[in-house]
Coordinates of C-alpha atoms and ligand atoms in Angstrom, one line a residue:
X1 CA -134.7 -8.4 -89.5
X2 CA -138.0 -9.4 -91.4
X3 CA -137.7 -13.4 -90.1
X4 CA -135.6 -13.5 -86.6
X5 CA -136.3 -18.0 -86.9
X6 CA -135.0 -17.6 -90.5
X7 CA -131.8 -19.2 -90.4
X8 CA -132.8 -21.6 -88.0
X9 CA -135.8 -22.7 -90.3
X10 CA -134.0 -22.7 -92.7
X11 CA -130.7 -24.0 -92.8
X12 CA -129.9 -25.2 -96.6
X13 CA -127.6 -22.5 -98.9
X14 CA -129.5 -23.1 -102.3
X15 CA -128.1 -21.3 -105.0
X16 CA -130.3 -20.7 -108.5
X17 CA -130.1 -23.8 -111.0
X18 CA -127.0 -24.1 -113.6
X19 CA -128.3 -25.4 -116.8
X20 CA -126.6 -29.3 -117.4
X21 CA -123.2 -29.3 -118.7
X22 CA -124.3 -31.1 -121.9
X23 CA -126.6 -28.4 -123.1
X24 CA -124.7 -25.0 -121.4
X25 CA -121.7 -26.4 -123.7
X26 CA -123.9 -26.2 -126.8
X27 CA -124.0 -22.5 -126.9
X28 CA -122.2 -19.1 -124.4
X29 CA -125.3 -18.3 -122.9
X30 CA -124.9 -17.8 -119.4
X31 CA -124.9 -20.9 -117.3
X32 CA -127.3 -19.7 -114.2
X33 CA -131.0 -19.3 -114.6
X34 CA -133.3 -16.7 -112.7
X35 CA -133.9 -17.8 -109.0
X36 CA -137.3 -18.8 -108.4
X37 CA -138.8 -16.1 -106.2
X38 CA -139.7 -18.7 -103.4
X39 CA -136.3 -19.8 -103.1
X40 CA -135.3 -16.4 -102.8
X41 CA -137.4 -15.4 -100.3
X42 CA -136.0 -18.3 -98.3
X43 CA -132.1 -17.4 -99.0
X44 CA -133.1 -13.7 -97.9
X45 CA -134.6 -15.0 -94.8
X46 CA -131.9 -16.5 -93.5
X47 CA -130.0 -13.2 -93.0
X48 CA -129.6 -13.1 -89.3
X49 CA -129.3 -8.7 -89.0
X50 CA -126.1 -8.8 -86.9
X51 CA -125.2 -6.4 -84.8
X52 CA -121.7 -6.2 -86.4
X53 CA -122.4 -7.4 -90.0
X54 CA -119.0 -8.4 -90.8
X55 CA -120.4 -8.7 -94.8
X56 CA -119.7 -5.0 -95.3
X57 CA -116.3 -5.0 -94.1
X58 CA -116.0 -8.1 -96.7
X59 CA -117.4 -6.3 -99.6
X60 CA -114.9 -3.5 -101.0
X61 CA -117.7 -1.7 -102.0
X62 CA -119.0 -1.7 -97.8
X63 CA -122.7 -2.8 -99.8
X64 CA -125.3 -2.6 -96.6
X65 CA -126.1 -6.3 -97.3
X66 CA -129.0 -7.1 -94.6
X67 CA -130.8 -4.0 -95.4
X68 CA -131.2 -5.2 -98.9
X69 CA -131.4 -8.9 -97.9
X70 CA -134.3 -8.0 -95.3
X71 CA -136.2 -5.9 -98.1
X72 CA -135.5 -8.8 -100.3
X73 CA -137.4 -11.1 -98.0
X74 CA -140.5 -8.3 -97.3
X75 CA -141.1 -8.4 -101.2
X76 CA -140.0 -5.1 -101.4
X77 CA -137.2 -5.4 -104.4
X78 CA -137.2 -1.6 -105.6
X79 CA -136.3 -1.0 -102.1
X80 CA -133.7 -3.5 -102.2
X81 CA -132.5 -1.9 -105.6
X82 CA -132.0 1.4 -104.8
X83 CA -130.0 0.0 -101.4
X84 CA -128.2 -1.8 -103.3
X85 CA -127.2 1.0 -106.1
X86 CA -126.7 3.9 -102.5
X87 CA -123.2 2.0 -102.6
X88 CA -122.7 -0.1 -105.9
X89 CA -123.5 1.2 -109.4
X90 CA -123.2 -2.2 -111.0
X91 CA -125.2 -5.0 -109.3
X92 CA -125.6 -6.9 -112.4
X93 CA -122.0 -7.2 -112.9
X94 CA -120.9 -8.0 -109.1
X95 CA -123.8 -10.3 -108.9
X96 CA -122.6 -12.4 -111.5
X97 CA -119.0 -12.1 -111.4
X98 CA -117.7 -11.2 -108.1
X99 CA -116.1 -14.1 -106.0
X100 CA -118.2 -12.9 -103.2
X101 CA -115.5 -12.2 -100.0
X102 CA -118.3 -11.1 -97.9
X103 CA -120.0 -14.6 -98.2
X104 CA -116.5 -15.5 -96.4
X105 CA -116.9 -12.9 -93.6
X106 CA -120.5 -13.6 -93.4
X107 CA -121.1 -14.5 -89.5
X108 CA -123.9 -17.0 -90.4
X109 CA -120.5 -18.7 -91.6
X110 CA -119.3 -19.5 -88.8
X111 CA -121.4 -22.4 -88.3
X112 CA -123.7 -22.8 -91.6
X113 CA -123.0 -22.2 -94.7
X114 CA -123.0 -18.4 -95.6
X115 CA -125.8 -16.4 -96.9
X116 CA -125.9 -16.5 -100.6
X117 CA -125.3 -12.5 -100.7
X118 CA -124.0 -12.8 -104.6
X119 CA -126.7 -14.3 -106.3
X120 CA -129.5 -12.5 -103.8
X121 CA -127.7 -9.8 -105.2
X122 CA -128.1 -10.6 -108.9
X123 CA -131.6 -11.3 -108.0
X124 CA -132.3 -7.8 -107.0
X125 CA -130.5 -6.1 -110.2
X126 CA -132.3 -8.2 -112.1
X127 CA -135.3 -7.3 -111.0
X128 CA -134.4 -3.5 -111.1
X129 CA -133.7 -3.8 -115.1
X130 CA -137.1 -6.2 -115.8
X131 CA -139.1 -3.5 -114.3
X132 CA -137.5 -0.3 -116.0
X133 CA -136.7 0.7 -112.6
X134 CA -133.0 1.6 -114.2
X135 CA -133.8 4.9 -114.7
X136 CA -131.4 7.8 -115.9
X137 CA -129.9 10.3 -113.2
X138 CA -128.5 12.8 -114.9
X139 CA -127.4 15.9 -113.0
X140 CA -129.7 18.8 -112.5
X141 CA -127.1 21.6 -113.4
X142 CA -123.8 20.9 -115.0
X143 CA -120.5 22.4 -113.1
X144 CA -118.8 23.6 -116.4
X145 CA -115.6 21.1 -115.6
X146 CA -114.5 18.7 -117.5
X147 CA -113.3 15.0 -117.1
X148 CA -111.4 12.6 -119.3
X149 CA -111.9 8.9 -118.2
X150 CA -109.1 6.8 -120.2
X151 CA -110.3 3.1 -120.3
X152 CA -113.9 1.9 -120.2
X153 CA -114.0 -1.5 -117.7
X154 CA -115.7 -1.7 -114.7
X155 CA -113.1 1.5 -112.9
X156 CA -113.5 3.9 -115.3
X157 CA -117.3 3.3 -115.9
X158 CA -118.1 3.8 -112.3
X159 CA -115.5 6.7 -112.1
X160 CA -117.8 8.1 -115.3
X161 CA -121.4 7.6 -113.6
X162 CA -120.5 9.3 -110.1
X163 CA -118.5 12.4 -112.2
X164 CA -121.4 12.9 -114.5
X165 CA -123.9 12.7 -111.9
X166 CA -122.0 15.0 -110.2
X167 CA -122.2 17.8 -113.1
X168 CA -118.5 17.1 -114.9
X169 CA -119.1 16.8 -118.7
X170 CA -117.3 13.4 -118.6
X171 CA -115.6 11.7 -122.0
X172 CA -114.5 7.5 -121.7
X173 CA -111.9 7.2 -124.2
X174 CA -111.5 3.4 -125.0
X175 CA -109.1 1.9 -127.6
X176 CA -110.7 -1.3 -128.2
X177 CA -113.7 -0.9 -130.7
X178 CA -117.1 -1.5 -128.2
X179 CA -116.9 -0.3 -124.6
X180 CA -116.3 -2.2 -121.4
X181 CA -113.0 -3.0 -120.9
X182 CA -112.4 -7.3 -120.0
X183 CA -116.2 -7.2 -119.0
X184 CA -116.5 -6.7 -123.0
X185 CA -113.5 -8.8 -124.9
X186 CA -112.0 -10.8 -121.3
X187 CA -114.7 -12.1 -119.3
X188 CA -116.8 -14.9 -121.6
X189 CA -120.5 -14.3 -122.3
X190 CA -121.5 -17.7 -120.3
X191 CA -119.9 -16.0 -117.1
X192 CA -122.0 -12.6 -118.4
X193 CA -124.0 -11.8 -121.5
X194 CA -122.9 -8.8 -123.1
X195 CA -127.2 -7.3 -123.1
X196 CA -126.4 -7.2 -119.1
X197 CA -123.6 -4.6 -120.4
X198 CA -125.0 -2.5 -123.0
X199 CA -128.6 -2.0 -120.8
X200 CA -126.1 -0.3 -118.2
X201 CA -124.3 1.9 -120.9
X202 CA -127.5 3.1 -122.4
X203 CA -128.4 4.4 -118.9
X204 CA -125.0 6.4 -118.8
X205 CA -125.4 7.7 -122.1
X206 CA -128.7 9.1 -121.3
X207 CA -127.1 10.4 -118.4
X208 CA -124.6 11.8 -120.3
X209 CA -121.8 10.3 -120.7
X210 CA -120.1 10.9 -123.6
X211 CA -117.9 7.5 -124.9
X212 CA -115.0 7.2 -128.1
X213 CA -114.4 4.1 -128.5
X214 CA -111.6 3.3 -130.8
X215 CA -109.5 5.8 -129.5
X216 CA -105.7 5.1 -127.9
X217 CA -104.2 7.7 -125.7
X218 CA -100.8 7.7 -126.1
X219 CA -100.9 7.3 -129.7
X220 CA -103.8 8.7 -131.4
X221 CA -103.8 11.2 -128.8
X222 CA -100.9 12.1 -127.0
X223 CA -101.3 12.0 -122.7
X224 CA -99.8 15.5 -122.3
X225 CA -102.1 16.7 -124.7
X226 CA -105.0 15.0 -123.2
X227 CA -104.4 16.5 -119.8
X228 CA -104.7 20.3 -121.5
X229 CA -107.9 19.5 -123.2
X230 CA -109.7 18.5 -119.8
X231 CA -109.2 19.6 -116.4
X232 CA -108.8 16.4 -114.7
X233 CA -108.0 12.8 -116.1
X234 CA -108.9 9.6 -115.0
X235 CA -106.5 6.6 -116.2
X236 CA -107.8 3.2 -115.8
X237 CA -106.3 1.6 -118.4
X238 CA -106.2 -2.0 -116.5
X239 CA -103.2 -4.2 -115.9
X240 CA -103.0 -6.2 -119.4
X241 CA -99.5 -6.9 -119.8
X242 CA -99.6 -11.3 -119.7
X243 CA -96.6 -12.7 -117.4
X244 CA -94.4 -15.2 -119.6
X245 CA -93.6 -18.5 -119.4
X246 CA -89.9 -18.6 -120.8
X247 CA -88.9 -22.0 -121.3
X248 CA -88.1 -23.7 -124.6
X249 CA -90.5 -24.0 -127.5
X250 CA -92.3 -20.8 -126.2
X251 CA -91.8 -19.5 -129.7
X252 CA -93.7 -22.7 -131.4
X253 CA -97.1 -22.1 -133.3
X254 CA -100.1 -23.2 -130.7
X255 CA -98.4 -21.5 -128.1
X256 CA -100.4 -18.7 -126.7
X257 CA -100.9 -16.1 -123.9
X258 CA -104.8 -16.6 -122.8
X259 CA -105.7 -13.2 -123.6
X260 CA -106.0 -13.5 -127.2
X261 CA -107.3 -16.4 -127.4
X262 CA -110.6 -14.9 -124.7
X263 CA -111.1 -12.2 -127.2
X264 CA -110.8 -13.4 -130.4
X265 CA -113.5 -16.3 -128.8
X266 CA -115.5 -12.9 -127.5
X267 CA -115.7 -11.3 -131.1
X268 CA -116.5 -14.4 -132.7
X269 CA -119.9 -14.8 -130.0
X270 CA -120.5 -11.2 -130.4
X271 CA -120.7 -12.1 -134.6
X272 CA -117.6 -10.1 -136.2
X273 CA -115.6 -12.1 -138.2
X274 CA -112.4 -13.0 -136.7
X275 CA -109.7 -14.3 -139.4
X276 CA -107.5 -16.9 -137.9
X277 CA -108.9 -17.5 -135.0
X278 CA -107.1 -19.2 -132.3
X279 CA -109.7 -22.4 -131.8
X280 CA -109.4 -25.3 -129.6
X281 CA -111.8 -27.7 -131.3
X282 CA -110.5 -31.4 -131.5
X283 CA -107.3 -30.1 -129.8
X284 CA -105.5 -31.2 -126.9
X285 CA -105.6 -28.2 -125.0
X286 CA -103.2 -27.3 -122.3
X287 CA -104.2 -24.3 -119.9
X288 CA -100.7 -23.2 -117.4
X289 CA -101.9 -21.3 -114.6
X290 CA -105.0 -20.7 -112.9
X291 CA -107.7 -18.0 -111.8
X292 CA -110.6 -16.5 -113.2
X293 CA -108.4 -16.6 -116.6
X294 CA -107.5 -20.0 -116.6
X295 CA -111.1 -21.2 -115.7
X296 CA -112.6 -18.7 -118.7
X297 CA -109.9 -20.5 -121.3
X298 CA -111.1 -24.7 -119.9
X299 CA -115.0 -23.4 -120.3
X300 CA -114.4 -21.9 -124.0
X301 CA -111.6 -24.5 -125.0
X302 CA -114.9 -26.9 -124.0
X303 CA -117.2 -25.4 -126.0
X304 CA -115.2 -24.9 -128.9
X305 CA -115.2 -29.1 -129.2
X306 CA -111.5 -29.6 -127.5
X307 CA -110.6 -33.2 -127.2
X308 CA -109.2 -32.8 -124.1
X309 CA -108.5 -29.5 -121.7
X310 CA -105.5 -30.0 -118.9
X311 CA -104.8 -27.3 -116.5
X312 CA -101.8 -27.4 -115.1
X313 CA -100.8 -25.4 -111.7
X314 CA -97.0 -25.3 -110.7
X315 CA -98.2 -24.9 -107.1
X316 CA -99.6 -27.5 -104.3
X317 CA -103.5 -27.9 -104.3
X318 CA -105.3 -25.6 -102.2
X319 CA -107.3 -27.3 -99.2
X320 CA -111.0 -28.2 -99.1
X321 CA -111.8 -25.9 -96.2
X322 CA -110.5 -22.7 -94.2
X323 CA -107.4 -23.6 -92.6
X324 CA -106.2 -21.9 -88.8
X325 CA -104.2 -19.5 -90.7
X326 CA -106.8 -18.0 -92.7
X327 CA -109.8 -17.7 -89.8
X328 CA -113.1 -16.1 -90.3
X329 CA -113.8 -13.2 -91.4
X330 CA -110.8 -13.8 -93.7
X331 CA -111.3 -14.9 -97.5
X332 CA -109.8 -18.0 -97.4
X333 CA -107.8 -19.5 -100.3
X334 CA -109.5 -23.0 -100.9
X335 CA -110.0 -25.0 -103.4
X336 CA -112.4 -23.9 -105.9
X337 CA -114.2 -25.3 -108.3
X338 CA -115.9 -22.9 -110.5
X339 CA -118.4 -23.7 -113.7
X340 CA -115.7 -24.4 -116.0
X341 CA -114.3 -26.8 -113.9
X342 CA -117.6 -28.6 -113.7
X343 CA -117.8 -28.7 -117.4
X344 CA -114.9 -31.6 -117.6
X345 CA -110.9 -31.2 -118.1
X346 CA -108.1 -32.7 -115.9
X347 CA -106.9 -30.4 -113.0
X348 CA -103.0 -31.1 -111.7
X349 CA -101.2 -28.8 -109.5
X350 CA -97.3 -29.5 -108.2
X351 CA -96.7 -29.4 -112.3
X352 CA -93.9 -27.9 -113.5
X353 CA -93.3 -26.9 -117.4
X354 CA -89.9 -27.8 -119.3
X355 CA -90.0 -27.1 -122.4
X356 CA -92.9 -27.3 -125.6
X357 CA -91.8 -29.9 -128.2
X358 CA -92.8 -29.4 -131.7
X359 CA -92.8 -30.9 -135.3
X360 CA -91.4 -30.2 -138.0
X361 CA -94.0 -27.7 -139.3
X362 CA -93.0 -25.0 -135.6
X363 CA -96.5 -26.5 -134.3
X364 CA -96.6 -27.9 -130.6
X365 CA -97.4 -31.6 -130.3
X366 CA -96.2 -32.1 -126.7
X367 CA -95.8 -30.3 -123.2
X368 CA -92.9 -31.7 -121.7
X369 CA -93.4 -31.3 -117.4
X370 CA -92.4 -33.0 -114.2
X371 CA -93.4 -33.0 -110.6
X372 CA -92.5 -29.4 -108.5
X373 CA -90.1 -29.4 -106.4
X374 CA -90.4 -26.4 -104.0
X375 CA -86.7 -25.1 -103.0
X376 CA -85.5 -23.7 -99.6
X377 CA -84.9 -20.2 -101.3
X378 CA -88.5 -20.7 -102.3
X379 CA -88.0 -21.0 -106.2
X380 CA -90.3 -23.8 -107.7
X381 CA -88.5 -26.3 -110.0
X382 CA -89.1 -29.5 -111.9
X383 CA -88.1 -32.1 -110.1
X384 CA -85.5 -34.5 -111.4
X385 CA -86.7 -38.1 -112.4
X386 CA -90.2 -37.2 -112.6
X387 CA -90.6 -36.4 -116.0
X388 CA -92.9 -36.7 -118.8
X389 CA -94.6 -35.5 -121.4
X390 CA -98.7 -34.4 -122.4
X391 CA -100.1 -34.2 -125.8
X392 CA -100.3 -30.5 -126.6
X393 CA -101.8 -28.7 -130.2
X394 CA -103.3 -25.5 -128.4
X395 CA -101.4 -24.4 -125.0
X396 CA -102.4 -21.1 -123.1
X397 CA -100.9 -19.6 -120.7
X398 CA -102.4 -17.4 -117.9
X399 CA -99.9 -16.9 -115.1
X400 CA -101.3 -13.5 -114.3
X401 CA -100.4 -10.4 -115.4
X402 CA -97.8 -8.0 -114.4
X403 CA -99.2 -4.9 -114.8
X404 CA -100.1 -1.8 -116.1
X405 CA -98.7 -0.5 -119.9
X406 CA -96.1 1.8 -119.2
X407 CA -94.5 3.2 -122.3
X408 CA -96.1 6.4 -123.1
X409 CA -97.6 7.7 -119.5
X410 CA -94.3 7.9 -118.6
X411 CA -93.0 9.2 -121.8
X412 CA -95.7 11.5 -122.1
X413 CA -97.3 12.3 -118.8
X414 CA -94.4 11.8 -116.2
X415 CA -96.3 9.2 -114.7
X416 CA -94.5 6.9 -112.2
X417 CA -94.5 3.5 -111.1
X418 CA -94.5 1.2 -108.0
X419 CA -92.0 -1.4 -107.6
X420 CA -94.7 -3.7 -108.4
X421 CA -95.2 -1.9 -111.7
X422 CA -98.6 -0.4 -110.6
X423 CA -99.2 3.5 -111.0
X424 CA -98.0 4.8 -108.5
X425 CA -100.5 7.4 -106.6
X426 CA -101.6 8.6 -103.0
X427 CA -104.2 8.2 -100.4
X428 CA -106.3 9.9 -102.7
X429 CA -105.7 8.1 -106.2
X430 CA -103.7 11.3 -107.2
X431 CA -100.9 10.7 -109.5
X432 CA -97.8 12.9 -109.1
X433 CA -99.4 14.6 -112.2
X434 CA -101.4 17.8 -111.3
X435 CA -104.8 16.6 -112.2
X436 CA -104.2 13.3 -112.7
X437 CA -105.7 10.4 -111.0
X438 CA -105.5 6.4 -111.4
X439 CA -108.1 4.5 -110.7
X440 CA -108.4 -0.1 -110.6
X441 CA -106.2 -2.6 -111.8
X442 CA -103.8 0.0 -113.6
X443 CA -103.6 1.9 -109.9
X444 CA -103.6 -1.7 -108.0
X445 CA -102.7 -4.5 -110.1
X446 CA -104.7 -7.4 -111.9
X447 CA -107.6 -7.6 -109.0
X448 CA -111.5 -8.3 -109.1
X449 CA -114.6 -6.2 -110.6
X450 CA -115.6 -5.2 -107.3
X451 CA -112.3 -4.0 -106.4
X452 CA -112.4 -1.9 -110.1
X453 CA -116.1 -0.3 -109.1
X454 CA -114.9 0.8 -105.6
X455 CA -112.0 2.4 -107.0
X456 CA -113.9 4.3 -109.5
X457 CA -116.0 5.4 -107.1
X458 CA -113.6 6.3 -104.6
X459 CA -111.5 8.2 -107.6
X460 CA -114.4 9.9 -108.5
X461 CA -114.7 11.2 -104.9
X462 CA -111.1 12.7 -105.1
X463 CA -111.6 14.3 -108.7
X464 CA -114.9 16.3 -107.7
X465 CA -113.1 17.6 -104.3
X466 CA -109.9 18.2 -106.5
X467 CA -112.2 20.7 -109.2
X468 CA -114.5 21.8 -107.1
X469 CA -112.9 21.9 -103.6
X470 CA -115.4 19.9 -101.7
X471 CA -117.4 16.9 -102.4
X472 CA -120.9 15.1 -101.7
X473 CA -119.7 11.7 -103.5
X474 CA -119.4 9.0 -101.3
X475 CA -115.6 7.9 -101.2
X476 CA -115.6 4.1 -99.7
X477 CA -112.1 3.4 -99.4
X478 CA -108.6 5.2 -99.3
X479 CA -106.1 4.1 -102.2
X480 CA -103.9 2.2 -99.8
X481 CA -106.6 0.6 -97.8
X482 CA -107.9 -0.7 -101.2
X483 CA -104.1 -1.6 -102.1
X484 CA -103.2 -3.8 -99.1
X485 CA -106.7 -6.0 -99.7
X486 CA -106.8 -8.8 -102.3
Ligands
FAD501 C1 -110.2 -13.5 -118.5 C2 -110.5 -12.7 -117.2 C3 -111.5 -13.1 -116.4 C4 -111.9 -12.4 -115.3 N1 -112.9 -12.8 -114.5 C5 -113.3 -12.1 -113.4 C6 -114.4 -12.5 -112.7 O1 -115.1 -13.4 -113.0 N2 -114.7 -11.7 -111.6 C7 -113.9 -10.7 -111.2 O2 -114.3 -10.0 -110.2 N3 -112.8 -10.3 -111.9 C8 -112.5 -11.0 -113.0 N4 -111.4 -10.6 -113.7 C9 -110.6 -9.4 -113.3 C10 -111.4 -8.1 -113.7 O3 -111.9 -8.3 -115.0 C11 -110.5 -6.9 -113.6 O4 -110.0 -6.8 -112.3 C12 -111.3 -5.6 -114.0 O5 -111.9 -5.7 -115.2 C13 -110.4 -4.4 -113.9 O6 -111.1 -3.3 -114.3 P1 -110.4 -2.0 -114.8 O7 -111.5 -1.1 -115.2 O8 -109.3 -1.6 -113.9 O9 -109.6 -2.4 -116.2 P2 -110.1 -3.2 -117.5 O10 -111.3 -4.0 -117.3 O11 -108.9 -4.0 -117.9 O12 -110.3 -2.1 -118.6 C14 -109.2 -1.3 -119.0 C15 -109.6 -0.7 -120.4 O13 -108.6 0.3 -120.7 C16 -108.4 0.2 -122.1 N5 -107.2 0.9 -122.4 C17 -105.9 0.5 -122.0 N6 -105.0 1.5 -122.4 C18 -105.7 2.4 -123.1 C19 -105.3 3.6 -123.8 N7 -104.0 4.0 -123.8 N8 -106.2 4.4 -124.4 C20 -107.6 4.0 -124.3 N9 -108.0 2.9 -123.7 C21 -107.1 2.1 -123.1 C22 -108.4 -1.2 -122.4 O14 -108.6 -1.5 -123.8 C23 -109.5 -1.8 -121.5 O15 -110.7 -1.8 -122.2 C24 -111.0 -11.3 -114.9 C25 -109.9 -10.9 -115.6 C26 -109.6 -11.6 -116.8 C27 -108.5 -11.2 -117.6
SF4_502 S1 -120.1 -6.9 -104.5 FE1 -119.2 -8.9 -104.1 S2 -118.4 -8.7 -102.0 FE2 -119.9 -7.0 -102.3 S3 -121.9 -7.8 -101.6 FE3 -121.8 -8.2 -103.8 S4 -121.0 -10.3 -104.0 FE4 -120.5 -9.6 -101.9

């Protein structure tokens, strides 16, 4: 502990500068700017060393936060950067887009506001890449096995690095056409810019990682045929499948799921043409549901020129603060107001969806809704006399997603599924498929980046013992113990 007065001197949480809303919703550039290095030093500072740091229980990748916050404050950030890459192999991406639950469990928490772990965190991986101190790793002498790594978002990348590290001649197959799962064609560029993507693959494929993008197991490659070619596979296919909204008029034009609408706005930033594009500009835009989706559709709606963005949530408002049922070190659910929400838009929750109304073209012109009313059995229902309606030409709806596609690993590899319509594997991210291992949101449902890193990792841990018989690869958490979390 560099500063033992630190967080008594000094008490403020000051996070980097956001650029203003007018000019951030000129362009998708990313909305934070660098942290000025005095500021940082004073955020590190206030890291109090505890003797129990709750932080690393709070982080799913257990990151050994005060070491790297303490080096931080010495000056010393290649120290803090290879700390911080001993237990995470993406920084960059965690630093930017991870909700940050060990800022909840933080213990400085518990009577000032938490240590801004996240964006010391970017800071550091920022740094790292400035400097060139990104180097390659690639493994001194190759094992002969080989690994096939289905899906390339933030699982399956880190399942790639720790394999090929390890020796395994490791392949990512990826069906989109660029690589990087929703961190490429989900997540918008003013949440991360797609350069903070590409500098990491260029590292893995001068490690050796070998990518084919454009390339669908299942149909341009059969699973079973898949599994002979390589001696272990990897699926981390994600959990894209959209839950529906069925109520009347769900079949009108303007009606969307988010998910098309996020990527055809990604390909159009990254500068392919993208015919028909779903746009929002001059539209009244609806967005049902919220989350990291729902906020990603307001901020794009917003700086595709909407006329007006309303997100409607069928469920009560969250509260302001940590309530008695959700103590510290918990990850409370509160209230949140992330970028987007700055940005403008209405927010109303206890709203409940009847039906779209359209014209006489099939385009929607209005959302008809009414208050919730929330049912003994626990069904959520619109309640009578409360209706009305909301002018609607673009509505999208992200109400989460219900899992993994299932079609052709089960047709094709025998794979089975949990109730919950997640793969369905053990301790040790082993399918019941000799050789065969799932890995983030397909293995746990729709979760969080850090969540799909620690998996990989993890997975990767359980595919070098499975070829090899032993391991050296750190494994951070048992399947289970991730599945019960978050
Ligand atoms: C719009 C949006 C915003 C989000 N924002 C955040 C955020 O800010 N912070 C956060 O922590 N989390 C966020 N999340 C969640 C986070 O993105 C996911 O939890 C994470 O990406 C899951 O990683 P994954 O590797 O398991 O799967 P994914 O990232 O979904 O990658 C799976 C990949 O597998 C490919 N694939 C699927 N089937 C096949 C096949 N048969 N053959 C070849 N390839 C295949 C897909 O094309 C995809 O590229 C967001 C999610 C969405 C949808
Ligand atoms: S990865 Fe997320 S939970 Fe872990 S230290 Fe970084 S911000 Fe915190």
């Amino acid at each position: 502990m560099a500063d033992p007065r630190g967080f008594l001197d000094e008490r403020e949480r000051e996070l980097p500068p956001r650029r203003p809303v007018p000019l951030r919703l000129m362009d998708f550039k990313e909305i934070y700017e660098p942290q000025d290095p005095k500021q940082l030093h004073r955020q590190a500072s206030r890291c109090m060393d505890c003797g129990i740091p709750f932080c690393h229980q709070g982080c799913p990748l257990g990151n050994i936060i005060p070491e790297w916050n303490d080096l931080t404050y010495r000056g010393d950030m290649r120290g803090a950067s290879e700390r911080l890459h001993a237990t995470n192999n993406f920084p960059e991406f965690t630093g930017r887009l991870c909700p940050a639950p060990c800022e909840s469990s933080c213990v400085l928490g518990i009577s000032q506001p938490a240590v801004t772990i996240k964006r010391i965190e970017q800071s550091i991986a920022d740094e790292a890449a400035a400097n060139g101190w990104l180097e390659a790793h690639p493994p001194q002498r190759l094992t002969g096995r080989t690994v096939a790594v289905v899906g390339s978002g933030p699982a399956g990348l880190a399942a790639a690095q720790q394999l090929t590290r390890a020796g395994h001649t490791v392949a990512v197959f990826e069906r989109d056409d660029r690589i990087g799962g929703l961190m490429r064609y989900g997540i918008p560029d003013f949440k991360m810019e797609r350069e903070v993507l590409d500098r990491r693959l260029a590292q893995m494929r001068e490690e050796g990682t070998r990518f084919r993008p454009g390339v669908e197991i299942g149909r341009d490659i059969p699973w079973h045929d898949l599994r002979r070619r390589y001696d272990a596979v990897v699926i981390a296919t994600g959990a894209p499948v959209g839950r529906e909204l069925e109520v009347p008029g769900r079949e009108l034009e303007g009606v969307h799921q988010a998910m098309p609408y996020l990527v055809q706005s990604n390909r159009a930033v990254a500068g392919d043409e993208v015919p028909e594009q779903i746009r929002a500009d001059g539209k009244h835009v609806i967005v049902i549901g919220g989350g990291d989706t729902g906020s990603d559709c307001i901020g794009t709606a917003h700086r595709q020129g909407a006329a007006s963005v309303t997100n409607i949530a069928i469920g009560r408002r969250p509260p302001e603060f940590r309530t008695p049922h959700e103590p510290w070190p918990m990850t409370p659910r509160v209230f949140e107001v992330q970028t987007s929400h700055e940005e403008g838009g209405e927010r109303l929750f206890e709203a409940s969806t009847i039906e779209f109304v359209g014209d006489d073209s099939g385009r929607v012109v209005e959302l008809r809704l009414a208050d919730t009313d929330f049912l003994p059995d626990g069904r959520r229902v619109p309640k009578a006399g409360t209706e009305r309606s909301l002018p609607a030409d673009l509505v999208l709806l992200s109400m989460g997603f219900t899992g993994p596609e299932r079609e052709t690993l089960d047709a094709q590899l025998g794979i089975e599924f949990t109730a919950r319509g997640a793969i369905a594997r053990g301790e040790d991210y082993a399918t019941g498929t000799d050789g065969v291992f799932a890995a983030g949101d397909a293995g746990r449902g729709a979760s969080l980046i850090v969540w799909a890193i620690a998996e990989g990792r993890a997975a990767a841990a359980a595919v070098d013992e499975y070829l090899l018989g032993r391991t050296s690869l750190p494994s951070p958490i048992p399947a289970t113990a991730a599945a019960i979390s978050l």
